[in-house]
Short mmCIF file of C-alpha atoms and ligand atoms in Angstrom, two decimals:
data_model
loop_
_atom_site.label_atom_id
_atom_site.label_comp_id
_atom_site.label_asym_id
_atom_site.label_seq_id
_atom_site.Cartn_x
_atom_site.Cartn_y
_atom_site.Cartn_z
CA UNK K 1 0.00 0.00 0.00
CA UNK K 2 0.96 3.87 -0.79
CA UNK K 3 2.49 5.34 2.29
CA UNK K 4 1.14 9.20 2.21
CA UNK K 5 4.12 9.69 5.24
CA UNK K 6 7.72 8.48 5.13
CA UNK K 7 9.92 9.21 7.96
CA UNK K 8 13.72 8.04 7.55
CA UNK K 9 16.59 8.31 10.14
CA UNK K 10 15.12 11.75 11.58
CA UNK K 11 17.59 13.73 13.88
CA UNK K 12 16.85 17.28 15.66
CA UNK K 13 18.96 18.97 17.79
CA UNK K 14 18.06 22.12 19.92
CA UNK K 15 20.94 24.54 20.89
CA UNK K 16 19.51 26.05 24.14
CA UNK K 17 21.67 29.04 25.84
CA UNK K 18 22.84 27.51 29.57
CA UNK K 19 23.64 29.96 32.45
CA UNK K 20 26.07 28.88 35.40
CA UNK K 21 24.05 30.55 37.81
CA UNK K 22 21.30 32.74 39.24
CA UNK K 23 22.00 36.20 40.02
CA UNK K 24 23.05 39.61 38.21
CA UNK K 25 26.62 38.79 37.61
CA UNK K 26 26.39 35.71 35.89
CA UNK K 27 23.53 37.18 34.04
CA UNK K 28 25.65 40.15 32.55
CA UNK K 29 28.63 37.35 32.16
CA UNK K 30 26.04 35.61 29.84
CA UNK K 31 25.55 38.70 27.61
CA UNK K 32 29.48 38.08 26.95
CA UNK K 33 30.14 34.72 26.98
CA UNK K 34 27.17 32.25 26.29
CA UNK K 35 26.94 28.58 27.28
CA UNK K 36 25.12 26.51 24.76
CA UNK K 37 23.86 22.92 25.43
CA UNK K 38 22.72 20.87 22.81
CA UNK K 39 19.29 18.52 23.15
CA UNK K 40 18.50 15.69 21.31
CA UNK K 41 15.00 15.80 20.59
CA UNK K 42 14.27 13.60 17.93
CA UNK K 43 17.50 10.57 17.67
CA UNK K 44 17.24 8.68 14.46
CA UNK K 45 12.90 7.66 14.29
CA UNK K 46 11.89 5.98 11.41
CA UNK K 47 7.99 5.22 10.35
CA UNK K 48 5.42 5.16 7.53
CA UNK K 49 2.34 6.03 7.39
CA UNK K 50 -0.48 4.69 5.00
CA UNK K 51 -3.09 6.75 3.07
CA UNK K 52 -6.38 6.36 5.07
CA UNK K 53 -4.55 5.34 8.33
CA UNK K 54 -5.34 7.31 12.09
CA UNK K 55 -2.01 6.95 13.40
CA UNK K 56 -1.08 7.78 17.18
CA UNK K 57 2.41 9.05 18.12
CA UNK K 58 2.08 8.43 21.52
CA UNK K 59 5.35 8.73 24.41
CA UNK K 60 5.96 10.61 27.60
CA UNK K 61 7.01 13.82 28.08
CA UNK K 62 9.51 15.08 26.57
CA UNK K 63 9.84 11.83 24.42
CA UNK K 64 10.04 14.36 21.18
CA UNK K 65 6.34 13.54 19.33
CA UNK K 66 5.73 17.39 19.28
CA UNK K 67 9.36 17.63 17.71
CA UNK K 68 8.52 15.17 15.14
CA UNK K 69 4.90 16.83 14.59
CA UNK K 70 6.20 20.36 13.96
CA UNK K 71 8.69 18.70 11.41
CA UNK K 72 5.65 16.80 9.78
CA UNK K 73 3.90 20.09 9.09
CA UNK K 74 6.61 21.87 8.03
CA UNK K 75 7.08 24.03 11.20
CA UNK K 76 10.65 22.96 12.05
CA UNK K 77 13.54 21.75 10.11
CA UNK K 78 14.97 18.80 11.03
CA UNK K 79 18.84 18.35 11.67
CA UNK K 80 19.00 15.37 8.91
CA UNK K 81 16.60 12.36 7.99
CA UNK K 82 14.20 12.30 5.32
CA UNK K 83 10.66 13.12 5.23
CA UNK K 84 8.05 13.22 2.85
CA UNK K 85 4.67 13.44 3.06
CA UNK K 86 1.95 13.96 0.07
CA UNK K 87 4.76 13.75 -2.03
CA UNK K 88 6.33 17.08 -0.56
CA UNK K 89 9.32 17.64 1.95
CA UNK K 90 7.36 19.58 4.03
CA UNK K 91 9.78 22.57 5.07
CA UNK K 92 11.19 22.86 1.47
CA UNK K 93 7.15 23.33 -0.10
CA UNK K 94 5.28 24.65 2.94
CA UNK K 95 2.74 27.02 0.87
CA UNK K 96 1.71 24.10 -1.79
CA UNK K 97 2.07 22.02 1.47
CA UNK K 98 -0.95 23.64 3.62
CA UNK K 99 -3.10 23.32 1.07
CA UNK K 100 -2.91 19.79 1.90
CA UNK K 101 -2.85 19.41 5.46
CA UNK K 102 -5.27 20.37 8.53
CA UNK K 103 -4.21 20.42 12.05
CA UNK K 104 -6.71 20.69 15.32
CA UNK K 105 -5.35 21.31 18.45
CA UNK K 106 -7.03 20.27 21.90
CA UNK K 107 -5.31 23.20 23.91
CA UNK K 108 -5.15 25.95 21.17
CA UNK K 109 -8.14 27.23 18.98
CA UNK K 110 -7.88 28.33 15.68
CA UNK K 111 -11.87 29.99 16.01
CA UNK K 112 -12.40 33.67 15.81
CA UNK K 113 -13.05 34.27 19.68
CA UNK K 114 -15.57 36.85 19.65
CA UNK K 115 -17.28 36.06 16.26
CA UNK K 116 -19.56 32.71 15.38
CA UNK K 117 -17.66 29.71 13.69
CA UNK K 118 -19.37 30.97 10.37
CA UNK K 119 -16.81 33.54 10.47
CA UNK K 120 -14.03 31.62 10.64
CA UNK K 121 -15.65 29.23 8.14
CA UNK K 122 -15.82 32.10 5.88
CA UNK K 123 -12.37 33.19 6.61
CA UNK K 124 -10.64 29.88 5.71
CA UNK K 125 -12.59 30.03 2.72
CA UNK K 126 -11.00 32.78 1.57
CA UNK K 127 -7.06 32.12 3.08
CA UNK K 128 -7.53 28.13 1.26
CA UNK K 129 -9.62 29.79 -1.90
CA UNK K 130 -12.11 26.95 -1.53
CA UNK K 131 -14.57 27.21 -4.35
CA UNK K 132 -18.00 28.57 -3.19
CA UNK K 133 -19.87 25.38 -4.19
CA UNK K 134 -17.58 22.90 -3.18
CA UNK K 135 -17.27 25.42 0.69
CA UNK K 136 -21.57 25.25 0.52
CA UNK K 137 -20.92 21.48 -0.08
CA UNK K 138 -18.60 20.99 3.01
CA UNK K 139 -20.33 23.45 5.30
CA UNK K 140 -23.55 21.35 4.58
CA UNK K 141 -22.25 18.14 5.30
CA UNK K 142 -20.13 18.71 8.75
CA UNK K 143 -23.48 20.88 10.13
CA UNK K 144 -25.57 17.72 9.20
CA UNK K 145 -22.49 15.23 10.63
CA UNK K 146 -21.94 17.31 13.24
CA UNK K 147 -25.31 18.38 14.27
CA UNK K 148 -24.01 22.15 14.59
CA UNK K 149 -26.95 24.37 12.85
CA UNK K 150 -27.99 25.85 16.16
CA UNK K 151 -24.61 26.84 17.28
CA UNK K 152 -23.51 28.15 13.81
CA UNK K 153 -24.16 31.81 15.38
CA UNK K 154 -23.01 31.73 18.51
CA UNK K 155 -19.98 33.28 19.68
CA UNK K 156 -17.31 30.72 19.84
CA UNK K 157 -16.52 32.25 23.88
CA UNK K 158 -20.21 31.29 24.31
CA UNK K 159 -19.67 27.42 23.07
CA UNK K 160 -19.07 24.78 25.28
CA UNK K 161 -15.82 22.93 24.89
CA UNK K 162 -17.35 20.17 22.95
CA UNK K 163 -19.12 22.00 20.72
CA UNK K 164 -16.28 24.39 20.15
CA UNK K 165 -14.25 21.29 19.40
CA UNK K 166 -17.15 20.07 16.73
CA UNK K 167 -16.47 23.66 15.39
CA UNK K 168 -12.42 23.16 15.24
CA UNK K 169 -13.06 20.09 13.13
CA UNK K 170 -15.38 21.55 10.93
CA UNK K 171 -12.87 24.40 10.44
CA UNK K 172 -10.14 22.38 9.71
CA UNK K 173 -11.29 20.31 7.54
CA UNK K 174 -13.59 22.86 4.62
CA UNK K 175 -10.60 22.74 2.23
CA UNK K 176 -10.76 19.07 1.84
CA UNK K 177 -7.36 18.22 3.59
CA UNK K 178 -5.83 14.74 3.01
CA UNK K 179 -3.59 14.43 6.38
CA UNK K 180 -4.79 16.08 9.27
CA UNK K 181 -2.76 16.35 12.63
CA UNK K 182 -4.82 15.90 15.59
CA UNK K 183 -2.40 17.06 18.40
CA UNK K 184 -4.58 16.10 21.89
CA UNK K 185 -7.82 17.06 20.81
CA UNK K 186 -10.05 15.32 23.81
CA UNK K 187 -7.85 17.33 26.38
CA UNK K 188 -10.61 18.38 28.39
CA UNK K 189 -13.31 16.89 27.19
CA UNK K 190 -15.77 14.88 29.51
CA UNK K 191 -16.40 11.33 28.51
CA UNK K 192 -19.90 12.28 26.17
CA UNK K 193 -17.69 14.96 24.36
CA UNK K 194 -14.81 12.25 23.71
CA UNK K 195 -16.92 10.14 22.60
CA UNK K 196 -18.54 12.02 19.91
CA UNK K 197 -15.14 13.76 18.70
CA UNK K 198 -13.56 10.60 18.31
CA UNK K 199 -16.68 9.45 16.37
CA UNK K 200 -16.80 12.07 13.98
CA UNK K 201 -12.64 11.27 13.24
CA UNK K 202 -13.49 7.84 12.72
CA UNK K 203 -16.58 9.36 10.43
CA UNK K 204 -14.30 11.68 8.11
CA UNK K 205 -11.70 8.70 8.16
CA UNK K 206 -14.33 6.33 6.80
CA UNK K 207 -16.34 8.64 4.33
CA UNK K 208 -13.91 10.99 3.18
CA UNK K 209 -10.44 9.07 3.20
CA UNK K 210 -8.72 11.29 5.70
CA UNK K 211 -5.69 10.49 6.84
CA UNK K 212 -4.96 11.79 10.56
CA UNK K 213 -1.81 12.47 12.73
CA UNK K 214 -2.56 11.59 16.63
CA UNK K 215 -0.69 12.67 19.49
CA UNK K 216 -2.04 12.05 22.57
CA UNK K 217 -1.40 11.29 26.65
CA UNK K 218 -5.16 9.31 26.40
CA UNK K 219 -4.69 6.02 25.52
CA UNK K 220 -8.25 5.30 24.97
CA UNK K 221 -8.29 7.58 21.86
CA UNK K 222 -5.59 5.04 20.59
CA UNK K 223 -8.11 2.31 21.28
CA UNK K 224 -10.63 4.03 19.67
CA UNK K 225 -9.15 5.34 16.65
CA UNK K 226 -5.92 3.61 15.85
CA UNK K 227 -5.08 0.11 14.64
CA UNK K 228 -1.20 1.17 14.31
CA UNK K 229 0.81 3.21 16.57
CA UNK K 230 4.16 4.39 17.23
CA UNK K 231 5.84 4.89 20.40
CA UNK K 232 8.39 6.95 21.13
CA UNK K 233 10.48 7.81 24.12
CA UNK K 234 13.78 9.98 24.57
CA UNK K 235 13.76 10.71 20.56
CA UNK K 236 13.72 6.73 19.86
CA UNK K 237 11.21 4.67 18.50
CA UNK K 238 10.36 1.80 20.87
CA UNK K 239 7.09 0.56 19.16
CA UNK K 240 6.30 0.73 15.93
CA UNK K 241 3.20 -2.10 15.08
CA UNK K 242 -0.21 -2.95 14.82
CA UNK K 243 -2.52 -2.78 18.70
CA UNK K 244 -3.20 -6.26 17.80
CA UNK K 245 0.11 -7.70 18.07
CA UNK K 246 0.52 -6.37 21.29
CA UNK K 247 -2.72 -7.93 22.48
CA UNK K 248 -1.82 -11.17 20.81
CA UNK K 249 -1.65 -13.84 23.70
CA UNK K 250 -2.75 -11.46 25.89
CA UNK K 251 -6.37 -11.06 24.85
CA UNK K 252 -7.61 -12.94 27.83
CA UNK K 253 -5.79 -11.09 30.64
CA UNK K 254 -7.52 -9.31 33.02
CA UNK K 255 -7.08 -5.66 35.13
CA UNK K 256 -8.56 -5.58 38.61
CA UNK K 257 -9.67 -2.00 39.88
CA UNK K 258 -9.23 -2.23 44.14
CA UNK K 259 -10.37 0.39 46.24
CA UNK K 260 -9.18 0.26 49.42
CA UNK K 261 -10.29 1.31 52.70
CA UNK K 262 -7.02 2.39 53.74
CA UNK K 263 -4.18 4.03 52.06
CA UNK K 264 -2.02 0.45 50.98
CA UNK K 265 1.53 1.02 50.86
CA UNK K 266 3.58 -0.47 47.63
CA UNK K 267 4.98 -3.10 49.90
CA UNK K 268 1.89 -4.31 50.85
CA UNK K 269 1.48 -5.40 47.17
CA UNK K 270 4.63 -6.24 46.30
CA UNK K 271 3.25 -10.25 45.27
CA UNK K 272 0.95 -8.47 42.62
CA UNK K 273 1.90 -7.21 39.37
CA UNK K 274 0.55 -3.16 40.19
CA UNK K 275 0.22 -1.50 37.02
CA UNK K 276 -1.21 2.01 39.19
CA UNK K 277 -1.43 2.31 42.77
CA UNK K 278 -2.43 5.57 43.89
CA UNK K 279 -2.69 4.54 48.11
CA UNK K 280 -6.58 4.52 48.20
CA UNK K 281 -6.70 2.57 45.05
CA UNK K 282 -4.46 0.26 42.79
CA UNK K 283 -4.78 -1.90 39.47
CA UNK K 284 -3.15 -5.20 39.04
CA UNK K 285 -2.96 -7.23 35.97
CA UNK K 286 -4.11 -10.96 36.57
CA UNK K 287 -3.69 -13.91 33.99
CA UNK K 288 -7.31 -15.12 33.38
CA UNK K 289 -5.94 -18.68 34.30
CA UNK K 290 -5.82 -17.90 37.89
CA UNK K 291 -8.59 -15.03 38.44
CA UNK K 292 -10.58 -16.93 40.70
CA UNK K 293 -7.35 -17.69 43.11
CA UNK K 294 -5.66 -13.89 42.92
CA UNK K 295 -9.06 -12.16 43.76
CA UNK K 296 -9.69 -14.89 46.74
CA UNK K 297 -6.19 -13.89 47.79
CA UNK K 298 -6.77 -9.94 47.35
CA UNK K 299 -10.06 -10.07 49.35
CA UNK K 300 -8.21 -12.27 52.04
CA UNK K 301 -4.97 -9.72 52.66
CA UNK K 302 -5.97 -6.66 51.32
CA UNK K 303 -8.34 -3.88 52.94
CA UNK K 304 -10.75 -3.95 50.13
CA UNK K 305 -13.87 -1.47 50.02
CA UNK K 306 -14.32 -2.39 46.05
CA UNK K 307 -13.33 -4.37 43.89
CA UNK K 308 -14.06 -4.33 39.38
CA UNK K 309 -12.78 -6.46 36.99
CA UNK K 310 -11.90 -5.74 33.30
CA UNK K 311 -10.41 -7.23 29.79
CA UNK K 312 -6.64 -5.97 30.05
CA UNK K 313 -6.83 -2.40 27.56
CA UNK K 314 -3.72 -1.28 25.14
CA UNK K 315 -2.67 0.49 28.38
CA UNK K 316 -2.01 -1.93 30.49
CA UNK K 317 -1.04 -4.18 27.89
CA UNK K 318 1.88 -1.83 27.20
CA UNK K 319 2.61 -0.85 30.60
CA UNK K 320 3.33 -4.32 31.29
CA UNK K 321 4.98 -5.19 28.07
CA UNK K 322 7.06 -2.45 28.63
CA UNK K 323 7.76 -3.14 32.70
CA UNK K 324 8.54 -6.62 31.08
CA UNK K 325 11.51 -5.11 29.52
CA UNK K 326 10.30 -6.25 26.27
CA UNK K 327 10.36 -3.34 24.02
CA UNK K 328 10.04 -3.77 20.51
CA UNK K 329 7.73 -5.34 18.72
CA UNK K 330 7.27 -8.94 17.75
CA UNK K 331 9.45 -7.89 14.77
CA UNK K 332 12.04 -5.91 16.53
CA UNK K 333 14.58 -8.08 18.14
CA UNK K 334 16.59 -5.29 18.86
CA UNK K 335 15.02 -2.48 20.50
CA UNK K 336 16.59 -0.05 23.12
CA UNK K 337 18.15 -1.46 26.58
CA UNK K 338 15.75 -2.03 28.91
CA UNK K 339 16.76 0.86 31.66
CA UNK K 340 15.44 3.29 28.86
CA UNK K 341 12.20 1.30 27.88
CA UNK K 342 11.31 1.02 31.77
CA UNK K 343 11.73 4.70 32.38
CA UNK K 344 10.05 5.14 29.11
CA UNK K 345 7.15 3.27 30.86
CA UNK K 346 7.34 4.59 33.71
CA UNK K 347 7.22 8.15 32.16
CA UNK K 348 4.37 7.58 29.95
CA UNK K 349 1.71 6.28 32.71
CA UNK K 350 2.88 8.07 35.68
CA UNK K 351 2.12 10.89 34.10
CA UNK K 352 -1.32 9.47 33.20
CA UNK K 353 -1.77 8.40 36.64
CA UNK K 354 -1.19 11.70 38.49
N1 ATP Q 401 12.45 24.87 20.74
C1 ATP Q 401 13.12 24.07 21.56
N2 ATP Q 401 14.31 24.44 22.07
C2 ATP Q 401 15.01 23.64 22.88
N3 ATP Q 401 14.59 22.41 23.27
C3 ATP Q 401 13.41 21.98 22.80
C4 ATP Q 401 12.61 22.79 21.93
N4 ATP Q 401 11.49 22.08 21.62
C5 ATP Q 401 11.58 20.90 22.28
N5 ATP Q 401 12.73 20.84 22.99
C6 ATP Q 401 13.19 19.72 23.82
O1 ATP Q 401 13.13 18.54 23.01
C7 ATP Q 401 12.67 17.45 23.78
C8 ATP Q 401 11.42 16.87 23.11
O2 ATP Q 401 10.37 17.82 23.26
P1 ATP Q 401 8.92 17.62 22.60
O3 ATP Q 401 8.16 18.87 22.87
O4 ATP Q 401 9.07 17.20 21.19
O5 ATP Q 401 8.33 16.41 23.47
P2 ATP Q 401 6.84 15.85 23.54
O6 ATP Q 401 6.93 14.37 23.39
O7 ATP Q 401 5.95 16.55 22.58
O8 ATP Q 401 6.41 16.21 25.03
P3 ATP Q 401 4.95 16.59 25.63
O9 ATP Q 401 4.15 15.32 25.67
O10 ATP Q 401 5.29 17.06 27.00
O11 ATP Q 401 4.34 17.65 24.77
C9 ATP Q 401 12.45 17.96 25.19
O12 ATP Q 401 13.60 17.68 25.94
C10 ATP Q 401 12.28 19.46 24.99
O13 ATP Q 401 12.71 20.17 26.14
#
């Protein structure tokens, strides 16, 4: 199949200035003499991408998606590596470029604040010189998807976040882009409002062939909307593969959600594989084989108040393969050393569990 992104051997390195110290002297030593440190953002990552796909580029903080993002649409210039995407290097063409792409953003809107979405729908028409049929055609068919034709003239500051987010969509996508880049877009959003923005993604995917860019710290949008994802941590790609091969085998583990009655130190649970434990409450991951004789056993020690039982998700799937040590995929025998994949781990879902 056609990949619509190629990604080879891409390298980006920030020069930041460094001071010594705090304090007025070294601060008019700096105007003199200037430290520079150099950060490895993005280390050598490697993917494609397929026309039609919803790809996540998912990692911890820090781990150098937004780096890799910005580079994909033409923002930033890389150090080296390759990229193409649409058949452009997207720094090199960035006006013929934009034509091509969308982007919405969870934390940043790109609605005219004090006017209704029309506006901005009008606007866009104008910077993208969308024909006037084909913009009447669009506008038509996202307020009918979207169900927006009684907030068409509201002030966006007026709209809700959800439907302001039904509005970002709508505005991104008038001028018919083939790649989108969705960076967080259910930041925010309560579980109704997720739902229905990752339902109208799926929606354009499906009916209009659009291919879309996902970073995100929610890995239930990767359930939801991907079927390939890459992971990437310190600037290295650790997983690059279809969800189902990580499931594979693992399809009939199980998670089980304690609350306790008492904050339970990590000691306390030290014979249970913890994927979270936040004191009042903890997950463990439990092979389905031997459900019945773990739970007996966590009723028995533990200071249970409740207790729910799940199929393991992608997230704890991951946490654990990466925990494991096992980082790559079934098809990468040589992935990173296993200090960096655990830390990677770590990272990634302590940060979702805070
Ligand atoms: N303009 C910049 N100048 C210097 N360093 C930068 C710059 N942009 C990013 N970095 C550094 O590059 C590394 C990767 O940052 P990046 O923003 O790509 O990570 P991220 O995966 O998007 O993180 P997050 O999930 O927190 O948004 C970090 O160490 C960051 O501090």
């Amino acid at each position: 199949m056609d990949s619509l992104i190629t990604v080879r051997n891409l390298h980006k390195l920030f020069r930041v200035d460094q001071r010594e110290d705090s304090g007025l002297w070294p601060a008019i030593k700096s105007l003199i003499r200037r430290e520079r440190a150099e950060v490895v953002a993005v280390d050598g990552v490697s993917f494609s991408v397929t026309a039609g796909e919803i790809r996540a580029l998912i990692g911890p903080n820090g781990a150098g998606k937004s780096t890799v993002m910005k580079i994909l649409s033409g923002i930033l210039h890389p150090t080296s590596g390759e990229v193409t995407c649409l058949g452009i290097t997207p720094w090199r063409d960035r006006v013929k470029y934009v034509r091509h792409i969308g982007a919405i953003f969870g934390q940043k809107s790109q609605l005219l604040w004090d006017l209704p979405p029309v506006d901005t729908f009008a606007l866009n028409r104008r910077i993208y010189r969308i024909p006037e049929r084909r913009f009447r055609e669009n506008v038509d068919y996202f307020v009918e998807t979207f169900e927006l034709a009684t907030i068409l003239g509201t002030p966006v500051r007026s709209l809700s976040l959800g439907e302001r987010m039904k509005c970002e969509v709508t505005a991104a996508l008038l001028h018919d882009p083939t790649l989108v880049f969705l960076d967080e877009p259910t930041i925010g959003l309560d579980i109704l409002a997720k739902d229905a923005l990752r339902g109208m993604v799926r929606k354009v995917n499906t009916e209009r062939g659009v291919t879309f860019m996902l970073t995100t710290h929610d890995l239930d949008d990767v359930e939801n909307l991907c079927l390939r994802a890459t992971l990437i941590n310190r600037g290295t790609v650790l997983f690059d593969d279809m969800l189902a091969r990580l499931r594979a085998g693992r399809s009939s583990d199980k998670t089980v959600e304690l609350r306790f009655t008492r904050v339970v130190e990590d000691h306390e649970l030290s014979r249970w594989s913890v994927l979270e434990n936040s004191g009042g409450s903890c997950t463990v991951r439990v092979m389905s084989d031997d459900l019945p004789a773990q739970v007996s056993e966590m009723l028995a020690t533990l200071p249970v108040q409740d207790i729910e039982m799940k199929n393991a998700g992608i997230e704890a799937v991951i946490k654990e393969m990466y925990l494991s040590g096992q980082c790559g995929g079934p098809d990468d025998p040589d992935g990173p050393d296993d200090a960096v994949v655990r830390a990677g781990a770590v990272a990634l879902f302590d940060r979702k569990a805070r």
